[in-house]
Each structure stands twice: as C-alpha cells, then as structure tokens.
Amino acid sequence: MNNHSDEHYMARALSLAQKGLGWANPNPLVGCVLVKDGRIIGEGYHHQFGGPHAEVEAIRKAGAKSRGATLYVNLEPCNIWGKTPPCTDLVIGSGIRRVVAAVKDPNPAVSGRGVRLLQKAGIRVTTGILQKEAESLNRVFLTAQRKKRPYVTLKAAVTLDGKTATRTGQSRWITGPEARAFGYRLRTQVDAILVGGETVRRDDPSLTSHGLGRDPIRVVFSNAFGFRKDLNIFNSKAPTWIVTSSSISKKTQYNMEQNGAQILKLSIKNGEKSIKHYMNSLFKIGINHVLLESGGKLTEIALSQDMIDELYLFVSPLIFGGQAAPSWVSGTGISAISSAWRLTGASISRVGNDFLIHGFIKH
C-alpha cells in the first residue's frame, strides 16, 4: 500500500480529463480514477460528446473490484439522464464507499444533487480537492453554465504596431506557418467560430481546422446578405450559420440555404442589437465555446459588452504603419485609462518567428 494523497489521485484525474479536449465539448472535461488499498484499479475519461462518462469507463475497467473503493473525479457525478444514464446510479450500485470530487456541477439540474444522492446512499463525499485547478481546466463549461452564454476566446494576428492588414487591405500572411497552425488547432477545441459579415466579404476565410481536427460550426453575424456564392463559408467542410436580426426575403434565404447555410433569425428585445443577446441565444441551442476571429469593429463591441473571456494575440515582428491600416480593436475606444480592459494571467511565448500573448480579460 502507498501513501498517496487525495491531491495526488485528483491530479491524475485532471490529467486524464484533459485528453478529451476538443472532443468532449459541449460537455465538460472529466477524468476519473478508482483507488483501492492504495492502488489504482480503474481509470477513464470522457472521450467525446455522447460517449460514456469518465466514471462509467473507470468502473467498467475495475469491475467487481470497485466495491469498497474510492472514486476520484474532477466534477460532481451527474444524477440526470442525458445521452447516457446518471453516473450516480452506477456509483451507488458498484459499492463504492467514498467519492472525492473537485468541483460541484454548476448545472442547476445537477449542482449538489449528485452529492446528496451519494450521501443518502451511505457514500462519504469530499469536495474541493484541487478545486482551483479543476475550475481552470473546465473554465469553458463552468462559465457557460454560470453566465448562460458561451465562453468566448478571441484570437487575433497583428503586427508590432497593432495592424491586421496594410492600408491596401493585404493581410495574408501576417504570421508564419507555425502560428497559423496553432490557430487552426484552437478551432478544433471550440463549438463555433464567429466572424462578422464584413470579414467574410473582405477576406473570404475558410474558418476550418485545415485538417488538424474536427471543424467548428461557422457562425457569421450579419444584417446584410450580399454574400457571393463562391465564398469559402459555403463549402461543405463545416456547417455555416448566418445569424441576423434583419428581415430576409424568402428568395434570399432560399438561395443561401441552397449554398449550404442555415439562417438563424433572432428577435431583438427593446430594439437592442447586442452581442450579449446573440450569445445568450447561441448558448440556448448548445454552443458553449466560441472562438472570435472578427474585425476590429466587432471585437470592440464584444469587449465593451464584457463578452470576451480569453485572448490569444499573435504578434508578428513586422511594422505596417499608416492611419488607414486597420487595427485589431477599433470603434470609439475608452476615454479614461481606468476604464481600460485588462489582461490577467498573461504569458508570452514564441511560436515560430512570432510571439504569442495569452491571458484572460478582466471583466
């Protein structure tokens, strides 16, 4: 028998959970470790949305040895039916004597109820082990559940003077192949990639992972519909949603649907065309994580409405200059330094010949 602590086994559960990155969403990342007499007898993680939960995989591997064991999991076991049965039923039926969970599930249908069911069945439950690390790992899921909107990650590529294109509109390529590949991999980890209609018309982006993993849903915010039929967003590589609050003729809608797009018409409350309203609507239809790759105008609007949580800013060692060259954040801007958006937990690293600034936007 060894003397490993609860923290040791929870760290292993967190490590397993991370393996589901890019595949489990919109579900959370969950890992599970079963321990008996100081030995790991089973472990698992949630591989992909719709697949077995981590607890199921671990208990199946342990089999009859589960009786009397301690189960470590980084998120409270679910007590409701979804695409799979409740995990609490399996845990109780397996004879497990103790459950250690890092974080309670913020989903109102689950939060605390899974713990209470286990305790009612005579199982000892401990929570809060490596809670900070567990919340960081599942920041996307937890933010979405708590704020009822998708977690929003902003990705931008700029020059040293903050430009996203030259004054004539040339933007390919500001960063090198390594930075672009990093950005493509980011796309595999989200539910949707979001741009404005102006970006689509000007740059004709593909908005895919370029073969590095699964492709996100392509979401275009636009109240104008002058899209060419040969644009990359209309190829069959990934679904395309055009989100609008404007009225659209049956003929225009039919033509875009024939091109492969789905039109989502969202009603506007009190005439307010806010990013927050759109984001709330996306959350209601199952979008938990959005990657924003927009122009400066939409980026500024999202910032001003506290809709950006995380930032990946690639900085190329180039200088464009020129007042007419677009910047990655435009709009009116702030009037006082005290109102500035602040990056927390910031880090800087090299990606090829470019620099990557990563951090979180303080709301």
Coordinates of C-alpha atoms in Angstrom, one line a residue:
M1 CA 0.0 0.0 0.0
N2 CA 1.3 3.5 -0.8
N3 CA 0.5 6.8 0.9
H4 CA -0.6 8.9 -2.0
S5 CA -2.9 11.8 -1.0
D6 CA -6.3 12.8 -2.4
E7 CA -4.4 15.6 -4.2
H8 CA -2.2 13.0 -6.0
Y9 CA -5.2 11.0 -7.4
M10 CA -7.1 14.1 -8.2
A11 CA -4.2 15.4 -10.2
R12 CA -4.3 12.1 -12.2
A13 CA -8.0 12.6 -12.8
L14 CA -7.3 16.1 -14.1
S15 CA -4.6 14.8 -16.4
L16 CA -6.9 12.2 -17.8
A17 CA -9.7 14.7 -18.3
Q18 CA -7.5 16.9 -20.5
K19 CA -7.4 14.1 -23.1
G20 CA -10.9 14.9 -24.1
L21 CA -10.0 18.5 -25.1
G22 CA -11.6 19.3 -28.5
W23 CA -13.9 16.2 -28.4
A24 CA -15.9 16.3 -25.3
N25 CA -17.5 19.7 -25.8
P26 CA -20.1 20.9 -25.2
N27 CA -19.8 18.5 -22.3
P28 CA -17.1 19.2 -19.6
L29 CA -13.7 17.6 -19.5
V30 CA -13.9 14.9 -16.9
G31 CA -11.4 12.3 -15.7
C32 CA -11.9 9.6 -13.1
V33 CA -9.6 7.4 -11.0
L34 CA -10.7 4.4 -8.8
V35 CA -8.4 3.6 -5.9
K36 CA -8.5 0.6 -3.5
D37 CA -5.9 -0.4 -0.9
G38 CA -3.6 2.4 -2.2
R39 CA -3.7 1.1 -5.8
I40 CA -5.4 2.4 -8.9
I41 CA -7.8 -0.3 -10.1
G42 CA -9.5 1.6 -12.9
E43 CA -9.5 5.0 -14.6
G44 CA -11.1 6.7 -17.6
Y45 CA -12.1 10.0 -19.1
H46 CA -14.9 11.4 -21.2
H47 CA -13.6 10.8 -24.8
Q48 CA -16.3 12.6 -26.8
F49 CA -19.8 14.1 -26.6
G50 CA -22.4 11.3 -26.4
G51 CA -19.9 8.7 -25.3
P52 CA -19.5 7.0 -21.9
H53 CA -18.8 9.3 -19.0
A54 CA -15.4 9.1 -17.1
E55 CA -17.0 7.3 -14.1
V56 CA -18.5 4.6 -16.4
E57 CA -15.2 3.9 -18.1
A58 CA -13.3 3.6 -14.8
I59 CA -15.9 1.4 -13.1
R60 CA -16.1 -0.9 -16.1
K61 CA -12.4 -1.4 -16.0
A62 CA -12.3 -2.1 -12.3
G63 CA -15.3 -4.4 -12.4
A64 CA -16.1 -6.2 -9.1
K65 CA -13.0 -4.6 -7.5
S66 CA -15.0 -1.3 -7.4
R67 CA -16.7 -2.4 -4.2
G68 CA -15.2 -0.6 -1.2
A69 CA -13.0 1.7 -3.5
T70 CA -12.6 5.4 -3.5
L71 CA -13.6 7.3 -6.7
Y72 CA -11.8 10.5 -7.7
V73 CA -13.4 12.7 -10.3
N74 CA -12.8 16.4 -11.1
L75 CA -16.6 17.2 -11.5
E76 CA -19.6 16.1 -9.4
P77 CA -21.1 12.9 -10.8
C78 CA -24.3 13.6 -12.7
N79 CA -27.7 12.5 -11.4
I80 CA -29.8 13.0 -14.6
W81 CA -30.4 11.3 -17.9
G82 CA -28.8 12.9 -20.9
K83 CA -27.4 10.9 -23.8
T84 CA -26.2 8.4 -21.1
P85 CA -27.7 7.2 -17.8
P86 CA -27.0 9.0 -14.5
C87 CA -23.5 8.3 -13.1
T88 CA -24.7 8.4 -9.5
D89 CA -26.8 5.2 -10.1
L90 CA -23.7 3.3 -11.3
V91 CA -21.5 4.6 -8.5
I92 CA -24.1 3.6 -5.9
G93 CA -24.7 0.2 -7.5
S94 CA -20.9 -0.5 -7.7
G95 CA -20.5 -0.5 -3.9
I96 CA -18.0 2.4 -3.9
R97 CA -17.6 3.7 -0.4
R98 CA -16.1 7.2 -0.9
V99 CA -16.3 9.8 -3.7
V100 CA -13.8 12.7 -4.0
A101 CA -15.0 15.5 -6.4
A102 CA -13.0 18.6 -7.1
V103 CA -15.9 20.9 -8.2
K104 CA -19.7 20.8 -7.9
D105 CA -21.5 20.9 -11.2
P106 CA -22.9 24.4 -11.8
N107 CA -25.8 23.0 -14.0
P108 CA -28.9 23.7 -11.8
A109 CA -30.2 20.2 -12.7
V110 CA -27.2 18.6 -11.1
S111 CA -25.5 21.0 -8.7
G112 CA -25.3 19.5 -5.3
R113 CA -28.0 16.9 -6.1
G114 CA -25.5 14.3 -7.2
V115 CA -23.6 14.7 -3.9
R116 CA -26.8 14.4 -1.9
L117 CA -27.8 11.2 -3.7
L118 CA -24.5 9.6 -3.0
Q119 CA -24.6 10.7 0.7
K120 CA -28.1 9.4 1.0
A121 CA -26.8 6.0 -0.2
G122 CA -24.2 6.0 2.6
I123 CA -21.3 7.1 0.5
R124 CA -18.8 9.5 2.0
V125 CA -18.3 12.5 -0.2
T126 CA -15.4 15.0 -0.2
T127 CA -15.4 18.1 -2.4
G128 CA -13.0 21.0 -3.1
I129 CA -9.8 18.9 -3.7
L130 CA -7.7 20.8 -6.3
Q131 CA -10.7 23.0 -6.9
K132 CA -8.8 25.9 -8.4
E133 CA -7.0 23.6 -11.0
A134 CA -10.3 21.8 -11.8
E135 CA -12.1 25.1 -12.4
S136 CA -9.3 26.3 -14.7
L137 CA -9.5 23.1 -16.7
N138 CA -13.2 23.4 -17.2
R139 CA -13.4 27.2 -17.4
V140 CA -15.4 27.0 -20.6
F141 CA -18.1 24.7 -19.3
L142 CA -18.3 26.4 -15.9
T143 CA -18.5 29.9 -17.4
A144 CA -21.2 28.9 -19.9
Q145 CA -23.3 27.3 -17.2
R146 CA -22.9 30.2 -14.7
K147 CA -23.4 33.1 -17.2
K148 CA -25.8 31.4 -19.6
R149 CA -23.7 32.3 -22.6
P150 CA -20.8 30.7 -24.4
Y151 CA -17.2 31.2 -23.2
V152 CA -15.6 33.5 -25.7
T153 CA -12.0 33.2 -26.8
L154 CA -10.6 35.9 -29.0
K155 CA -7.8 35.1 -31.5
A156 CA -6.1 37.9 -33.5
A157 CA -2.9 38.2 -35.5
V158 CA -1.2 41.6 -35.6
T159 CA 2.0 43.5 -36.4
L160 CA 4.2 45.2 -33.8
D161 CA 2.1 48.3 -34.4
G162 CA -1.2 46.5 -33.9
K163 CA -2.3 46.3 -37.5
T164 CA -4.3 43.4 -39.0
A165 CA -3.7 44.5 -42.7
T166 CA -1.9 47.0 -44.8
R167 CA -3.6 50.2 -45.8
T168 CA -4.5 48.5 -49.1
G169 CA -6.1 45.5 -47.2
Q170 CA -3.4 42.9 -47.6
S171 CA -3.4 40.6 -44.6
R172 CA -2.0 37.2 -45.9
W173 CA 0.1 36.3 -44.1
I174 CA 1.0 38.5 -41.1
T175 CA 2.1 35.5 -39.1
G176 CA 4.2 32.4 -40.0
P177 CA 3.0 28.9 -40.7
E178 CA 3.6 27.8 -37.0
A179 CA 1.3 30.5 -35.6
R180 CA -1.3 29.7 -38.2
A181 CA -1.2 26.0 -37.4
F182 CA -1.6 26.9 -33.7
G183 CA -4.7 28.9 -34.6
Y184 CA -6.1 26.0 -36.6
R185 CA -5.7 23.8 -33.6
L186 CA -7.6 26.3 -31.4
R187 CA -10.5 25.9 -33.8
T188 CA -10.7 22.1 -33.1
Q189 CA -11.3 22.9 -29.4
V190 CA -14.4 25.1 -29.8
D191 CA -18.1 24.6 -30.7
A192 CA -18.2 27.5 -33.1
I193 CA -16.0 30.1 -34.8
L194 CA -17.6 33.6 -35.1
V195 CA -16.9 36.4 -37.5
G196 CA -18.8 39.4 -38.9
G197 CA -20.2 39.6 -42.4
E198 CA -17.6 42.2 -43.4
T199 CA -14.7 39.8 -42.6
V200 CA -16.3 37.2 -44.8
R201 CA -16.8 39.5 -47.7
R202 CA -13.3 41.0 -47.4
D203 CA -11.1 38.0 -46.6
D204 CA -13.1 35.0 -47.7
P205 CA -11.9 32.8 -44.8
S206 CA -12.4 29.1 -44.7
L207 CA -12.9 29.0 -40.9
T208 CA -11.9 25.4 -40.6
S209 CA -9.2 23.4 -38.8
H210 CA -7.4 22.7 -42.1
G211 CA -7.4 19.0 -41.4
L212 CA -5.9 19.2 -37.9
G213 CA -9.1 18.0 -36.2
R214 CA -12.8 18.4 -36.1
D215 CA -14.2 21.6 -37.6
P216 CA -16.3 24.0 -35.6
I217 CA -19.7 25.5 -36.7
R218 CA -19.0 28.6 -38.7
V219 CA -21.2 31.5 -37.4
V220 CA -21.5 34.8 -39.3
F221 CA -23.1 37.8 -37.6
S222 CA -24.6 39.9 -40.4
N223 CA -27.6 42.1 -41.1
A224 CA -26.6 42.4 -44.8
F225 CA -26.8 39.5 -47.2
G226 CA -24.6 40.4 -50.1
F227 CA -22.5 37.2 -50.0
R228 CA -21.0 35.7 -53.2
K229 CA -22.0 32.1 -53.9
D230 CA -18.3 31.1 -54.3
L231 CA -17.3 32.1 -50.8
N232 CA -15.4 29.5 -48.7
I233 CA -18.1 29.6 -45.9
F234 CA -20.5 27.9 -48.4
N235 CA -18.3 24.9 -48.9
S236 CA -19.3 21.5 -47.3
K237 CA -16.3 21.3 -45.0
A238 CA -18.3 22.5 -42.0
P239 CA -21.8 23.8 -41.1
T240 CA -22.4 27.5 -41.6
W241 CA -24.9 29.6 -39.7
I242 CA -25.8 33.1 -40.6
V243 CA -27.2 34.9 -37.6
T244 CA -29.2 38.0 -38.2
S245 CA -31.8 40.3 -36.7
S246 CA -32.8 41.7 -40.1
S247 CA -35.7 40.6 -42.2
I248 CA -34.8 38.5 -45.1
S249 CA -36.8 37.7 -48.2
K250 CA -37.8 34.1 -48.9
K251 CA -35.8 34.2 -52.1
T252 CA -32.6 35.4 -50.4
Q253 CA -33.0 32.9 -47.6
Y254 CA -33.7 30.1 -50.1
N255 CA -30.6 31.0 -52.1
M256 CA -28.3 31.0 -49.1
E257 CA -29.7 27.7 -47.9
Q258 CA -29.1 26.2 -51.3
N259 CA -25.5 27.3 -50.9
G260 CA -25.4 25.3 -47.7
A261 CA -26.0 28.0 -45.0
Q262 CA -28.5 27.9 -42.2
I263 CA -30.3 31.2 -41.4
L264 CA -30.9 31.9 -37.7
K265 CA -33.2 34.9 -37.3
L266 CA -33.1 36.2 -33.7
S267 CA -35.6 38.6 -32.4
I268 CA -34.2 41.7 -30.7
K269 CA -35.6 42.8 -27.4
N270 CA -36.4 46.5 -27.0
G271 CA -34.5 47.2 -30.2
E272 CA -31.2 46.4 -28.7
K273 CA -28.8 44.7 -31.1
S274 CA -26.3 43.5 -28.6
I275 CA -23.6 40.8 -28.8
K276 CA -24.8 39.6 -25.4
H277 CA -28.3 38.9 -26.8
Y278 CA -26.8 36.9 -29.7
M279 CA -24.5 35.0 -27.3
N280 CA -27.4 34.1 -25.0
S281 CA -29.3 32.7 -28.0
L282 CA -26.3 30.6 -29.1
F283 CA -26.0 29.1 -25.6
K284 CA -29.6 28.1 -25.6
I285 CA -29.0 26.0 -28.7
G286 CA -26.0 24.2 -27.3
I287 CA -23.0 26.4 -28.1
N288 CA -20.7 26.5 -25.0
H289 CA -17.4 27.8 -26.6
V290 CA -17.0 30.4 -29.3
L291 CA -13.7 31.4 -31.0
L292 CA -14.0 35.0 -32.1
E293 CA -11.9 35.9 -35.2
S294 CA -13.5 39.2 -36.1
G295 CA -12.5 42.5 -37.4
G296 CA -11.7 45.5 -35.2
K297 CA -15.3 46.8 -35.0
L298 CA -16.9 43.6 -33.8
T299 CA -14.0 43.0 -31.4
E300 CA -14.5 46.4 -29.8
I301 CA -18.3 45.8 -29.4
A302 CA -17.6 42.4 -27.8
L303 CA -15.1 43.9 -25.4
S304 CA -17.4 46.8 -24.5
Q305 CA -20.2 44.3 -23.6
D306 CA -17.9 42.1 -21.5
M307 CA -18.3 39.2 -23.9
I308 CA -14.6 38.2 -24.2
D309 CA -13.1 35.9 -21.6
E310 CA -9.7 34.7 -23.1
L311 CA -7.2 36.2 -25.5
Y312 CA -4.7 34.6 -27.9
L313 CA -2.8 37.5 -29.6
F314 CA -0.2 36.6 -32.2
V315 CA 2.3 39.4 -32.7
S316 CA 4.5 39.3 -35.9
P317 CA 7.8 41.2 -36.0
L318 CA 6.5 43.5 -38.8
I319 CA 5.6 47.1 -38.8
F320 CA 3.0 48.4 -41.3
G321 CA 2.3 52.0 -40.2
G322 CA -0.4 54.2 -41.7
Q323 CA -3.6 55.6 -40.2
A324 CA -5.6 53.8 -42.8
A325 CA -4.3 50.4 -41.9
P326 CA -6.9 48.6 -39.8
S327 CA -6.2 47.8 -36.1
W328 CA -7.4 44.7 -34.2
V329 CA -9.6 46.8 -32.0
S330 CA -11.3 49.8 -33.5
G331 CA -14.6 51.6 -32.6
T332 CA -14.8 54.6 -30.3
G333 CA -12.5 53.3 -27.6
I334 CA -12.3 54.3 -24.0
S335 CA -11.9 57.8 -22.6
A336 CA -10.0 57.1 -19.4
I337 CA -7.2 54.7 -18.6
S338 CA -9.1 53.5 -15.6
S339 CA -11.7 52.1 -18.0
A340 CA -9.2 50.0 -20.0
W341 CA -9.7 46.3 -20.5
R342 CA -7.0 44.5 -18.6
L343 CA -5.3 41.2 -19.4
T344 CA -4.7 39.0 -16.4
G345 CA -2.6 35.8 -16.0
A346 CA -0.7 37.0 -19.1
S347 CA 2.2 35.0 -20.6
I348 CA 4.4 35.5 -23.7
S349 CA 5.9 32.7 -25.7
R350 CA 7.5 32.1 -29.1
V351 CA 5.6 30.3 -31.9
G352 CA 7.9 30.1 -34.9
N353 CA 9.1 33.6 -35.6
D354 CA 6.1 35.2 -33.9
F355 CA 5.2 36.0 -30.4
L356 CA 2.0 34.7 -28.6
I357 CA 0.5 36.8 -25.8
H358 CA -2.1 34.7 -23.9
G359 CA -4.3 35.7 -21.0
F360 CA -7.7 36.4 -19.7
I361 CA -9.8 39.6 -20.0
K362 CA -10.8 41.0 -16.6
H363 CA -14.4 42.0 -16.5

